[in-house]
Short mmCIF file of C-alpha atoms in Angstrom, two decimals:
data_model
loop_
_atom_site.label_atom_id
_atom_site.label_comp_id
_atom_site.label_asym_id
_atom_site.label_seq_id
_atom_site.Cartn_x
_atom_site.Cartn_y
_atom_site.Cartn_z
CA ASN S 972 5.16 5.62 -9.57
CA GLU S 973 1.69 4.61 -10.27
CA ILE S 974 0.60 6.89 -7.05
CA SER S 975 2.73 9.62 -8.01
CA LYS S 976 0.20 10.04 -11.18
CA THR S 977 -3.03 9.58 -9.35
CA HIS S 978 -2.58 10.99 -6.24
CA LYS S 979 -0.46 14.42 -7.25
CA ASP S 980 -1.78 16.15 -3.86
CA ILE S 981 0.16 13.97 -1.45
CA SER S 982 1.77 16.13 0.81
CA VAL S 983 2.95 14.00 3.81
CA ILE S 984 4.82 11.50 3.47
CA VAL S 985 6.10 9.24 6.58
CA ASN S 986 8.39 6.46 5.97
CA ASN S 987 8.45 3.97 8.53
CA ALA S 988 9.54 0.56 7.32
CA GLY S 989 11.85 -1.23 9.31
CA ILE S 990 12.80 -4.75 10.03
CA THR S 991 15.77 -6.18 12.02
CA ASP S 992 17.07 -9.47 10.67
CA ASP S 993 20.08 -9.25 13.65
CA GLY S 994 23.77 -11.42 13.48
CA LEU S 995 27.32 -10.53 14.36
CA VAL S 996 29.08 -9.31 11.40
CA LEU S 997 31.10 -12.48 10.85
CA ARG S 998 28.38 -14.78 11.12
CA MET S 999 25.84 -12.31 9.21
CA LYS S 1000 24.61 -13.33 5.89
CA TYR S 1001 24.93 -10.92 2.51
CA SER S 1002 21.47 -11.61 2.34
CA GLN S 1003 20.54 -10.58 5.97
CA TRP S 1004 22.44 -6.85 5.15
CA ASP S 1005 20.81 -6.66 2.23
CA ARG S 1006 17.23 -7.26 3.25
CA VAL S 1007 17.54 -4.81 5.79
CA ILE S 1008 19.07 -1.94 3.93
CA GLN S 1009 16.87 -2.69 0.95
CA THR S 1010 13.50 -1.95 3.34
CA ASN S 1011 14.83 0.38 5.79
CA LEU S 1012 16.51 2.88 3.43
CA ASN S 1013 16.39 1.98 -0.21
CA SER S 1014 12.56 1.83 0.14
CA ASN S 1015 13.24 5.86 1.75
CA PHE S 1016 15.04 6.11 -1.58
CA LYS S 1017 12.50 4.80 -3.91
CA ILE S 1018 9.61 6.57 -2.11
CA ILE S 1019 10.73 9.95 -2.05
CA LYS S 1020 12.23 9.43 -5.56
CA SER S 1021 8.56 8.99 -6.93
CA LEU S 1022 6.80 11.76 -4.95
CA LEU S 1023 9.02 14.19 -4.87
CA PRO S 1024 8.26 16.12 -7.68
CA ASN S 1025 4.67 16.51 -7.12
CA MET S 1026 5.63 18.35 -4.01
CA ILE S 1027 7.76 20.15 -5.37
CA SER S 1028 5.30 21.42 -8.63
CA ASN S 1029 2.92 22.11 -4.92
CA LYS S 1030 5.59 23.98 -3.64
CA TYR S 1031 4.63 22.07 -0.30
CA GLY S 1032 5.35 19.26 1.57
CA LYS S 1033 6.58 17.62 4.54
CA ILE S 1034 8.58 14.29 4.88
CA ILE S 1035 9.00 12.31 8.11
CA GLY S 1036 11.51 9.53 8.48
CA ILE S 1037 11.44 6.82 11.50
CA SER S 1038 14.71 5.84 12.05
CA SER S 1039 15.79 4.72 16.06
CA VAL S 1040 18.20 5.31 18.92
CA VAL S 1041 20.33 2.44 17.44
CA ALA S 1042 20.99 4.67 14.18
CA THR S 1043 23.51 7.45 16.87
CA SER S 1044 24.49 4.44 19.53
CA GLY S 1045 24.67 1.22 17.71
CA ASN S 1046 23.85 -1.85 19.31
CA PRO S 1047 25.83 -4.96 19.42
CA GLY S 1048 24.48 -7.73 16.69
CA GLN S 1049 23.02 -4.93 14.40
CA THR S 1050 25.42 -3.04 12.02
CA ASN S 1051 22.42 -3.70 9.31
CA TYR S 1052 20.01 -1.90 11.35
CA ALA S 1053 22.30 0.57 13.08
CA ALA S 1054 23.20 1.22 9.40
CA SER S 1055 20.16 1.57 7.55
CA LYS S 1056 18.98 4.02 10.38
CA ALA S 1057 21.83 6.01 10.24
CA GLY S 1058 21.37 6.25 6.43
CA MET S 1059 18.16 7.60 7.16
CA ILE S 1060 19.30 10.58 9.12
CA GLY S 1061 22.39 11.60 6.46
CA PHE S 1062 19.72 11.29 3.78
CA SER S 1063 17.39 12.97 5.08
CA LYS S 1064 19.79 16.16 6.33
CA ALA S 1065 20.85 16.32 2.59
CA LEU S 1066 17.65 16.39 0.89
CA ALA S 1067 16.54 18.73 3.39
CA ALA S 1068 18.81 21.10 2.07
CA GLU S 1069 18.24 20.45 -1.26
CA VAL S 1070 14.36 21.50 -1.16
CA ALA S 1071 14.16 23.67 1.63
CA SER S 1072 13.83 26.78 -0.55
CA ARG S 1073 10.73 24.91 -2.40
CA GLY S 1074 8.53 24.67 0.85
CA ILE S 1075 9.23 21.05 1.82
CA THR S 1076 10.67 19.96 4.86
CA ILE S 1077 12.76 16.65 5.89
CA ASN S 1078 12.80 15.38 9.45
CA ILE S 1079 13.43 12.48 11.28
CA VAL S 1080 12.10 10.84 14.95
CA ALA S 1081 14.25 8.11 16.33
CA PRO S 1082 12.58 6.20 18.60
CA GLY S 1083 14.35 4.23 21.31
CA PHE S 1084 12.26 1.03 22.63
CA ILE S 1085 8.52 1.29 21.83
CA GLU S 1086 6.04 -1.01 23.22
CA THR S 1087 5.16 -2.89 20.88
CA PRO S 1088 4.73 -6.77 19.47
CA MET S 1089 8.36 -7.54 18.88
CA THR S 1090 8.94 -5.89 22.71
CA ASP S 1091 6.25 -8.10 23.92
CA GLU S 1092 8.03 -11.12 23.20
CA LEU S 1093 10.69 -10.38 25.09
CA THR S 1094 11.01 -12.31 27.96
CA ASP S 1095 11.28 -9.82 31.69
CA ASP S 1096 14.76 -10.32 32.09
CA GLN S 1097 15.59 -9.15 28.59
CA LYS S 1098 13.40 -5.94 29.75
CA GLU S 1099 14.64 -5.52 32.81
CA SER S 1100 18.14 -5.45 30.94
CA LEU S 1101 16.67 -2.83 28.41
CA LEU S 1102 14.94 -0.61 30.87
CA GLY S 1103 18.15 -0.31 32.68
CA ASN S 1104 19.77 1.64 29.32
CA VAL S 1105 16.54 4.08 29.41
CA PRO S 1106 16.74 7.24 32.05
CA THR S 1107 13.11 7.27 32.37
CA GLY S 1108 12.96 3.45 33.43
CA ARG S 1109 9.85 2.39 31.32
CA LEU S 1110 9.04 1.99 27.35
CA GLY S 1111 7.70 4.34 25.18
CA THR S 1112 4.09 4.14 23.14
CA PRO S 1113 3.30 4.10 20.37
CA GLN S 1114 1.18 7.12 20.84
CA GLU S 1115 4.54 9.20 21.87
CA VAL S 1116 6.21 8.02 18.43
CA ALA S 1117 2.59 9.14 16.99
CA ALA S 1118 2.22 12.54 18.44
CA ALA S 1119 6.37 13.56 17.44
CA VAL S 1120 5.03 12.26 14.21
CA SER S 1121 1.73 14.50 14.02
CA PHE S 1122 3.73 17.65 15.02
CA LEU S 1123 6.36 17.49 12.23
CA ALA S 1124 3.63 16.79 9.66
CA SER S 1125 1.89 20.32 11.02
CA GLU S 1126 2.50 24.06 10.11
CA GLU S 1127 3.62 24.57 13.67
CA ALA S 1128 6.84 22.50 12.41
CA SER S 1129 7.13 24.12 9.17
CA TYR S 1130 10.30 26.22 10.54
CA MET S 1131 12.13 22.97 11.44
CA THR S 1132 13.87 20.82 8.49
CA GLY S 1133 16.89 18.37 8.90
CA ALA S 1134 15.78 17.69 12.40
CA THR S 1135 15.92 14.41 14.31
CA LEU S 1136 13.45 14.24 17.16
CA HIS S 1137 14.37 11.57 19.69
CA VAL S 1138 11.70 9.92 21.60
CA ASN S 1139 13.55 7.48 23.62
CA GLY S 1140 13.11 7.78 27.12
CA GLY S 1141 16.74 10.15 27.14
CA MET S 1142 18.57 7.15 25.17
CA ALA S 1143 20.12 9.64 23.30
CA MET S 1144 21.63 11.88 26.22
CA LEU S 1145 23.55 8.53 27.46
#
């Protein structure tokens, strides 16, 4: 709320919060579920709820959420993560319909496996197995994800809303 009072001119929001706390549902603790949903999904609602009134007053805004390829493909042991990231897509589509006439666009970028400190921790065998599911045969880069976000934040994407850009080396087509 403080940000919405002191920065009334925010025109771009990128919701990129994301954590994992993996486990099979039969073994998953309620705290694991709640923590991932709170961080990955509920935070989107709270940030947007706070800043959207200013965007409506300004008749302009770009909201971009960072989801994941597992939102559409699923991934064993990641029901909480997949649900949170799929929830972002549904949330964004519904919100896009609510605010499209007010000059505000809502879109999603759904990365696949990206070179990050998290993927750096994988063993070579794990990476090889993972890359077997990526048609391009490589991990994506943070720069490739950033380029998609930059496009959605630009004027060139002003006619796009309710869309999901898949930046995942072709995993969404499998």
